[in-house]
Tab-separated table of C-alpha atoms in Angstrom:
chain	number	residue	atom	x	y	z
K	1	MET	CA	0.101	0.152	-0.184
K	2	ILE	CA	1.366	3.482	-1.202
K	3	LYS	CA	0.559	6.412	1.705
K	4	VAL	CA	-0.249	9.479	0.335
K	5	PHE	CA	0.311	12.527	2.694
K	6	VAL	CA	-0.872	16.088	2.382
K	7	SER	CA	-1.328	18.861	4.636
K	8	GLY	CA	-3.017	22.533	4.613
K	9	CYS	CA	-5.138	24.741	6.537
K	10	TYR	CA	-8.750	23.934	5.097
K	11	ASP	CA	-10.308	26.930	6.806
K	12	ILE	CA	-12.934	26.969	4.037
K	13	LEU	CA	-12.819	23.595	1.808
K	14	HIS	CA	-13.711	24.670	-2.209
K	15	ALA	CA	-13.247	23.102	-5.368
K	16	GLY	CA	-9.468	23.994	-5.585
K	17	HIS	CA	-8.862	21.474	-2.651
K	18	ILE	CA	-11.041	18.923	-3.836
K	19	ASP	CA	-8.890	18.811	-7.041
K	20	PHE	CA	-5.734	18.489	-5.533
K	21	PHE	CA	-7.089	15.250	-2.934
K	22	GLU	CA	-7.994	13.691	-6.296
K	23	GLN	CA	-4.230	14.237	-7.504
K	24	ALA	CA	-2.460	13.366	-4.578
K	25	LYS	CA	-5.028	10.178	-3.829
K	26	ALA	CA	-3.844	9.028	-7.782
K	27	LEU	CA	-0.237	8.939	-6.691
K	28	GLY	CA	-1.110	6.022	-4.218
K	29	ASP	CA	-3.342	3.969	-2.625
K	30	TYR	CA	-4.301	5.859	0.835
K	31	LEU	CA	-4.638	9.439	1.034
K	32	ILE	CA	-4.447	11.222	4.851
K	33	VAL	CA	-5.389	14.016	4.932
K	34	SER	CA	-3.496	17.379	7.969
K	35	PHE	CA	-5.353	19.956	8.899
K	36	ALA	CA	-3.605	22.653	11.046
K	37	SER	CA	-4.946	23.581	14.585
K	38	ASP	CA	-6.689	26.388	16.064
K	39	GLU	CA	-3.368	27.455	17.533
K	40	VAL	CA	-1.002	26.966	14.191
K	41	LEU	CA	-3.411	29.488	12.560
K	42	VAL	CA	-3.488	31.860	15.437
K	43	LYS	CA	0.234	31.513	15.687
K	44	TYR	CA	1.234	31.921	11.803
K	45	LYS	CA	-1.541	32.620	10.212
K	46	ASN	CA	-2.394	35.751	12.513
K	47	ARG	CA	-6.041	34.462	11.776
K	48	LYS	CA	-8.870	32.540	13.800
K	49	SER	CA	-10.490	29.511	11.904
K	50	SER	CA	-13.182	29.335	9.997
K	51	LEU	CA	-14.941	26.500	11.132
K	52	PRO	CA	-13.887	24.468	15.334
K	53	GLU	CA	-11.306	22.012	14.984
K	54	ALA	CA	-13.889	19.002	15.123
K	55	HIS	CA	-15.976	20.757	12.421
K	56	LYS	CA	-13.700	20.943	10.070
K	57	ARG	CA	-12.143	17.254	10.796
K	58	LYS	CA	-15.555	15.834	10.334
K	59	ILE	CA	-16.217	17.750	6.962
K	60	LEU	CA	-12.455	16.369	5.645
K	61	GLU	CA	-13.837	12.312	6.828
K	62	SER	CA	-16.414	12.809	4.785
K	63	ILE	CA	-14.814	13.380	1.903
K	64	GLN	CA	-14.673	9.753	0.312
K	65	LEU	CA	-11.010	10.540	-1.350
K	66	VAL	CA	-9.695	10.562	2.601
K	67	ASP	CA	-8.775	7.875	4.254
K	68	LYS	CA	-7.687	9.386	7.505
K	69	VAL	CA	-7.840	12.596	8.806
K	70	VAL	CA	-4.923	14.095	11.592
K	71	MET	CA	-4.556	17.367	12.882
K	72	GLY	CA	-1.155	19.308	13.325
K	73	LYS	CA	-0.619	20.812	16.161
K	74	ASN	CA	3.289	21.476	16.147
K	75	LEU	CA	3.971	25.129	17.237
K	76	GLN	CA	7.661	25.147	16.379
K	77	LEU	CA	7.933	24.664	12.977
K	78	GLU	CA	6.784	26.394	10.814
K	79	GLY	CA	5.382	25.072	7.730
K	80	ILE	CA	5.548	21.325	8.601
K	81	ASP	CA	2.758	21.636	11.986
K	82	PHE	CA	2.332	17.875	10.452
K	83	TYR	CA	6.331	16.859	11.895
K	84	GLU	CA	4.728	14.611	14.502
K	85	ASN	CA	2.044	12.922	12.308
K	86	PHE	CA	4.376	12.528	9.808
K	87	LEU	CA	6.708	10.483	11.929
K	88	ILE	CA	3.771	8.501	13.103
K	89	GLU	CA	2.071	7.597	9.473
K	90	LYS	CA	5.465	7.087	7.593
K	91	PRO	CA	3.936	7.557	4.186
K	92	ASP	CA	5.864	6.800	1.110
K	93	VAL	CA	4.695	10.677	-0.598
K	94	LEU	CA	4.526	14.099	0.258
K	95	ALA	CA	2.089	15.713	-1.786
K	96	VAL	CA	2.840	19.670	-1.874
K	97	THR	CA	0.732	22.521	-4.705
K	98	GLN	CA	3.078	24.507	-6.651
K	99	ASP	CA	3.166	27.498	-4.754
K	100	ASP	CA	3.761	25.940	-1.524
K	101	LYS	CA	6.088	28.499	0.761
K	102	PHE	CA	7.324	26.057	2.509
K	103	SER	CA	9.089	23.573	-0.286
K	104	ASP	CA	12.508	23.522	1.021
K	105	LYS	CA	11.363	22.571	4.678
K	106	LYS	CA	9.199	19.438	3.024
K	107	GLN	CA	12.028	17.881	0.552
K	108	LYS	CA	14.721	18.403	3.414
K	109	LEU	CA	11.866	16.484	5.293
K	110	CYS	CA	11.212	14.145	3.015
K	111	ALA	CA	15.042	13.044	2.670
K	112	GLU	CA	15.337	12.738	5.374
K	113	TYR	CA	12.935	10.004	6.134
K	114	GLY	CA	13.119	8.564	2.296
K	115	CYS	CA	9.557	9.523	1.429
K	116	GLN	CA	8.880	10.499	-2.333
K	117	TYR	CA	8.247	14.827	-2.529
K	118	VAL	CA	5.722	15.231	-5.479
K	119	VAL	CA	4.347	18.709	-6.801
K	120	LEU	CA	0.645	19.352	-7.991
K	121	PRO	CA	0.005	22.041	-10.600
K	122	LYS	CA	-3.773	23.876	-9.036
K	123	THR	CA	-6.039	22.825	-12.073
K	124	PRO	CA	-7.983	25.790	-13.563
K	125	ASN	CA	-11.019	23.882	-13.401
K	126	PRO	CA	-13.073	25.429	-12.241
K	127	GLU	CA	-11.142	28.553	-12.154
K	128	PHE	CA	-9.105	28.318	-8.813
K	129	LEU	CA	-10.181	30.209	-5.635
K	130	SER	CA	-8.098	30.824	-2.666
K	131	THR	CA	-9.849	30.548	0.641
K	132	SER	CA	-8.510	34.008	1.245
K	133	GLN	CA	-10.728	35.202	-2.314
K	134	ILE	CA	-13.522	33.422	-0.902
K	135	VAL	CA	-13.219	35.318	2.347
K	136	ASN	CA	-12.920	38.288	-0.004
K	137	ARG	CA	-16.175	37.465	-2.438
K	138	MET	CA	-18.159	37.172	0.894
K	139	LYS	CA	-16.851	40.337	2.230
K	140	CYS	CA	-17.287	42.203	-1.464
K	141	PRO	CA	-20.202	45.244	-2.077
K	142	THR	CA	-22.555	44.127	-4.750
K	143	GLU	CA	-22.575	47.009	-6.197
K	144	VAL	CA	-20.046	50.532	-6.402
K	145	PRO	CA	-19.336	53.756	-8.049
K	146	LEU	CA	-17.258	54.581	-10.534
K	147	ARG	CA	-15.288	57.760	-10.892
K	148	VAL	CA	-13.820	60.576	-12.854
K	149	ASP	CA	-10.685	62.760	-12.878
K	150	PHE	CA	-10.349	65.930	-13.147
K	151	ALA	CA	-6.057	66.367	-13.629
K	152	GLY	CA	-3.616	64.359	-12.506
K	153	GLY	CA	-3.834	61.742	-14.450
K	154	TRP	CA	-1.233	59.310	-14.971
K	155	LEU	CA	0.865	60.340	-12.418
K	156	ASP	CA	-0.412	56.981	-9.999
K	157	VAL	CA	1.391	54.826	-12.068
K	158	PRO	CA	4.434	54.204	-10.371
K	159	ARG	CA	6.934	54.563	-12.721
K	160	TYR	CA	5.224	58.348	-13.859
K	161	ALA	CA	4.829	58.956	-10.156
K	162	ARG	CA	6.365	62.666	-9.063
K	163	GLU	CA	6.719	64.001	-6.184
K	164	ASP	CA	5.153	66.847	-5.069
K	165	ALA	CA	2.037	66.336	-8.050
K	166	PHE	CA	-1.644	65.313	-6.828
K	167	ILE	CA	-4.037	63.619	-8.344
K	168	VAL	CA	-7.409	65.084	-8.291
K	169	ASN	CA	-10.531	62.032	-8.693
K	170	CYS	CA	-14.330	61.970	-7.564
K	171	ALA	CA	-16.630	58.680	-7.175
K	172	ILE	CA	-19.652	59.248	-9.123
K	173	THR	CA	-23.212	57.779	-9.359
K	174	PRO	CA	-24.945	56.016	-10.832
K	175	LYS	CA	-23.281	53.077	-9.214
K	176	VAL	CA	-22.530	49.849	-10.835
K	177	SER	CA	-23.391	46.017	-10.063
K	178	LEU	CA	-22.022	43.383	-12.171
K	179	ALA	CA	-25.890	42.586	-12.976
K	180	ASN	CA	-26.855	46.243	-13.669
K	181	TRP	CA	-24.050	48.271	-15.598
K	182	VAL	CA	-25.171	51.534	-16.650
K	183	TYR	CA	-22.283	53.307	-18.728
K	184	GLU	CA	-20.618	51.844	-22.030
K	185	MET	CA	-17.200	49.259	-21.799
K	186	GLY	CA	-14.014	50.246	-22.309
K	187	SER	CA	-15.470	53.400	-20.821
K	188	GLY	CA	-12.626	55.346	-18.290
K	189	LEU	CA	-14.451	55.343	-15.733
K	190	GLY	CA	-12.825	53.080	-13.724
K	191	GLY	CA	-14.444	50.330	-14.656
K	192	SER	CA	-11.954	47.187	-14.995
K	193	ALA	CA	-11.665	48.088	-11.327
K	194	ALA	CA	-14.917	48.126	-9.914
K	195	ARG	CA	-15.641	44.930	-11.850
K	196	ALA	CA	-12.358	43.663	-9.657
K	197	ILE	CA	-13.851	45.069	-6.532
K	198	LEU	CA	-16.946	43.743	-7.042
K	199	LYS	CA	-15.623	39.652	-8.214
K	200	GLY	CA	-13.887	40.710	-4.271
K	201	LYS	CA	-10.100	40.582	-6.171
K	202	PRO	CA	-7.693	42.215	-4.172
K	203	GLU	CA	-7.708	45.405	-6.273
K	204	VAL	CA	-5.697	48.609	-5.139
K	205	TYR	CA	-2.952	46.032	-5.220
K	206	SER	CA	-3.654	44.046	-8.296
K	207	GLU	CA	-3.591	47.211	-10.149
K	208	ILE	CA	-0.035	48.456	-8.419
K	209	GLU	CA	1.434	44.984	-9.458
K	210	MET	CA	0.068	45.743	-13.107
K	211	GLY	CA	1.615	48.595	-13.271
K	212	VAL	CA	-1.585	50.689	-14.825
K	213	GLY	CA	-2.088	53.137	-11.760
K	214	TRP	CA	-3.758	52.487	-8.586
K	215	GLN	CA	-6.171	56.087	-8.465
K	216	ASP	CA	-9.252	54.420	-10.314
K	217	PRO	CA	-9.703	51.652	-7.727
K	218	ALA	CA	-8.909	54.012	-4.216
K	219	VAL	CA	-11.730	56.417	-5.084
K	220	ILE	CA	-14.048	53.815	-5.762
K	221	LEU	CA	-13.092	52.857	-2.396
K	222	GLU	CA	-12.709	55.917	-0.550
K	223	THR	CA	-16.065	57.721	-2.831
K	224	GLY	CA	-15.843	61.630	-2.362
K	225	LEU	CA	-13.570	64.849	-4.082
K	226	CYS	CA	-10.597	63.420	-3.408
K	227	VAL	CA	-6.796	64.749	-3.440
K	228	TRP	CA	-4.281	61.816	-3.837
K	229	LYS	CA	-0.115	62.417	-3.357
K	230	SER	CA	2.159	61.193	-6.545
K	231	GLY	CA	3.743	58.413	-5.986
K	232	LYS	CA	3.476	53.954	-5.814
K	233	VAL	CA	0.966	53.367	-3.725
K	234	PRO	CA	-2.143	55.234	-3.061
K	235	HIS	CA	-1.735	58.054	-0.177
K	236	LEU	CA	-5.045	60.131	0.606
K	237	GLU	CA	-3.842	63.837	1.218
K	238	LEU	CA	-6.963	65.807	1.001
K	239	LYS	CA	-10.926	64.554	0.654
K	240	ARG	CA	-13.780	66.544	0.534
K	241	ASN	CA	-17.493	66.257	0.402
K	242	PRO	CA	-18.357	66.699	-2.962
K	243	GLU	CA	-21.037	69.312	-2.806
K	244	ILE	CA	-19.680	71.578	-5.123
K	245	LEU	CA	-20.298	69.451	-8.301
K	246	LYS	CA	-23.641	68.026	-7.419
K	247	GLY	CA	-25.689	69.314	-10.581
K	248	ASN	CA	-22.784	70.243	-12.532
K	249	MET	CA	-21.080	67.372	-14.497
K	250	ALA	CA	-21.783	65.198	-17.434
K	251	VAL	CA	-20.068	62.269	-19.021
K	252	PHE	CA	-20.466	61.923	-23.046
K	253	TRP	CA	-20.079	58.955	-25.294
K	254	THR	CA	-17.385	59.303	-27.624
K	255	GLY	CA	-19.150	56.864	-29.711
K	256	LYS	CA	-15.877	54.020	-28.947
K	257	SER	CA	-13.935	52.443	-26.203
K	258	HIS	CA	-11.010	54.268	-24.935
K	259	ASN	CA	-7.543	53.457	-25.531
K	260	ALA	CA	-4.125	53.701	-22.891
K	261	ALA	CA	-1.808	54.338	-25.196
K	262	VAL	CA	1.669	56.025	-23.710
K	263	TYR	CA	2.411	59.144	-26.237
K	264	LYS	CA	6.304	60.344	-26.269
K	265	LYS	CA	4.582	64.064	-26.235
K	266	ARG	CA	2.917	63.333	-22.660
K	267	ASP	CA	3.769	66.547	-20.468
K	268	TYR	CA	4.609	65.159	-17.074
K	269	LEU	CA	5.144	68.541	-15.558
K	270	ALA	CA	2.439	70.045	-17.053
K	271	ILE	CA	0.509	67.500	-15.622
K	272	SER	CA	1.430	68.340	-12.245
K	273	MET	CA	0.687	71.365	-12.281
K	274	ALA	CA	-2.910	70.749	-13.414
K	275	GLY	CA	-3.078	68.185	-9.969
K	276	LYS	CA	-2.027	71.538	-8.044
K	277	ILE	CA	-4.341	73.736	-9.874
K	278	ALA	CA	-7.467	71.025	-8.840
K	279	LYS	CA	-5.873	70.538	-5.498
K	280	ASP	CA	-6.181	73.947	-4.553
K	281	GLY	CA	-9.716	74.256	-5.832
K	282	VAL	CA	-10.824	71.613	-4.062
K	283	LEU	CA	-9.479	72.989	-1.104
K	284	THR	CA	-10.895	76.572	-1.469
K	285	ASN	CA	-13.967	75.161	-2.248
K	286	ASP	CA	-14.307	76.824	-5.587
K	287	LEU	CA	-15.106	74.918	-8.665
K	288	SER	CA	-13.991	77.544	-10.995
K	289	LEU	CA	-10.449	76.219	-10.377
K	290	ILE	CA	-11.350	72.994	-10.861
K	291	ALA	CA	-12.377	73.972	-14.142
K	292	LYS	CA	-9.739	75.160	-14.560
K	293	ALA	CA	-7.086	72.549	-14.149
K	294	VAL	CA	-9.804	70.331	-15.985
K	295	ASP	CA	-9.192	72.524	-19.117
K	296	LEU	CA	-5.436	72.608	-18.623
K	297	SER	CA	-5.737	69.104	-18.605
K	298	TYR	CA	-7.845	68.600	-21.836
K	299	GLN	CA	-5.092	70.924	-23.751
K	300	LEU	CA	-2.550	68.610	-22.372
K	301	GLN	CA	-4.825	66.065	-24.181
K	302	LEU	CA	-4.916	67.264	-27.496
K	303	ASN	CA	-1.112	68.026	-27.500
K	304	GLU	CA	-0.893	64.061	-27.728
K	305	THR	CA	-2.741	64.155	-30.508
K	306	MET	CA	-6.042	63.262	-29.046
K	307	VAL	CA	-9.595	64.483	-31.575
K	308	GLU	CA	-11.136	67.427	-30.488
K	309	LEU	CA	-14.422	66.953	-28.229
K	310	PRO	CA	-17.751	68.599	-29.138
K	311	GLU	CA	-17.801	72.325	-27.828
K	312	ILE	CA	-20.834	72.969	-25.703
K	313	GLU	CA	-22.149	76.261	-25.710
K	314	LYS	CA	-22.868	76.391	-21.760
K	315	SER	CA	-20.037	74.157	-20.391
K	316	ILE	CA	-17.295	75.411	-18.112
K	317	ALA	CA	-14.849	72.786	-18.769
K	318	LYS	CA	-14.595	69.468	-20.915
K	319	LYS	CA	-11.534	66.884	-20.915
K	320	TYR	CA	-11.546	62.987	-21.818
K	321	CYS	CA	-12.326	60.736	-18.490
K	322	GLY	CA	-9.988	57.899	-19.615
K	323	GLY	CA	-6.198	58.306	-21.105
K	324	GLY	CA	-6.295	58.138	-24.350
K	325	ASN	CA	-8.975	58.606	-27.277
K	326	GLY	CA	-12.768	57.680	-26.940
K	327	GLY	CA	-14.810	56.482	-23.919
K	328	TYR	CA	-16.382	58.904	-22.050
K	329	ALA	CA	-15.361	62.950	-21.713
K	330	LEU	CA	-16.403	64.687	-18.219
K	331	TYR	CA	-17.893	68.232	-19.175
K	332	LEU	CA	-18.195	70.635	-15.977
K	333	PHE	CA	-20.928	72.796	-15.759
K	334	GLY	CA	-21.639	76.061	-13.203
K	335	ASP	CA	-25.522	75.311	-13.367
K	336	ARG	CA	-27.471	72.886	-13.004
K	337	SER	CA	-29.480	73.809	-15.434
K	338	HIS	CA	-27.066	74.292	-18.049
K	339	ARG	CA	-25.843	70.464	-17.036
K	340	ASP	CA	-29.648	69.264	-17.453
K	341	GLU	CA	-30.531	71.010	-20.706
K	342	PHE	CA	-27.365	69.099	-22.007
K	343	VAL	CA	-28.276	65.923	-21.009
K	344	ALA	CA	-32.051	66.284	-22.425
K	345	ASN	CA	-30.502	67.157	-25.994
K	346	ASN	CA	-27.630	64.137	-26.376
K	347	ALA	CA	-28.626	61.269	-26.434
K	348	ARG	CA	-25.220	60.132	-25.808
K	349	ALA	CA	-24.321	62.173	-22.764
K	350	LYS	CA	-25.821	61.103	-19.075
K	351	ALA	CA	-25.754	63.170	-16.020
K	352	VAL	CA	-23.555	61.965	-12.949
K	353	GLU	CA	-23.384	63.353	-9.452
K	354	PRO	CA	-20.857	62.762	-6.942
K	355	TYR	CA	-20.520	60.346	-3.880
K	356	ILE	CA	-19.246	59.986	-1.171
K	357	ASN	CA	-19.928	57.217	1.049
């Protein structure tokens, strides 16, 4: 009989665990599953278990693939809490996943006791979910706002960050949900970040890792009228109730999805200047300064060969919402009636309002 040994927290049992058990069982005849005790979780994971130990054991024992369940209690050997059980069971195979953080320790253990060490891939069928991802899905909101940015766009991208520079943006309604998406796709309004948040993904830090900037998920989660310091990670410099923006904003669909190409002509110094003007507008509650920053940002967009936007007689400022041609354009107005008139007369225009939670 070939004994196969696996270990893990198994805090929230999911399909990925079952796939792992199936692969492990195929390596032998007898599958032993070790789960970490509550004390081990507290010490090394810094969290409580989602289930009492007895419940977890009962669930694991009910799986037909599993022949024996043991509990790892060793508090001295991080990553090898199952040490005593390993010595007692004397398995022929120790199976681990490809991203095991303690592979070196486990390989050494296997070499010492003559056990075969086998690395198994994480299968994508169904789509892999970790316990942390499941918890995030349970905690994630069912609807979120999108965002408009007034100035400083691109300075949230780590490689373009500038000292003493700012990004100014605001969360907007109508909100969106996975079932009710009221905007066009490829809008330049932070939709990809919103979808990540709604799906329970690690929104801000995944955007940082991708190198595409963090302002979208940051303001969607923070809400309000926000001033952020340019840098590698989000740092909220200032937040205001966006009352001055109520009734004064509309977005206009340009007819195609936006692109985010990096233009060689991009003037990051001037973008920084626009961000500082917008920051002053937020600080002094001055819509005209925010409009000035929006207008400067638009002029910079035109310098990047973006197509001119339609002139709207009573608009006080406009710019593309995203980092390239297409998507939505933001139009600012000094009076609600002017905004509402624009929306009423343009099928591609939508009134948006600032949102603060």
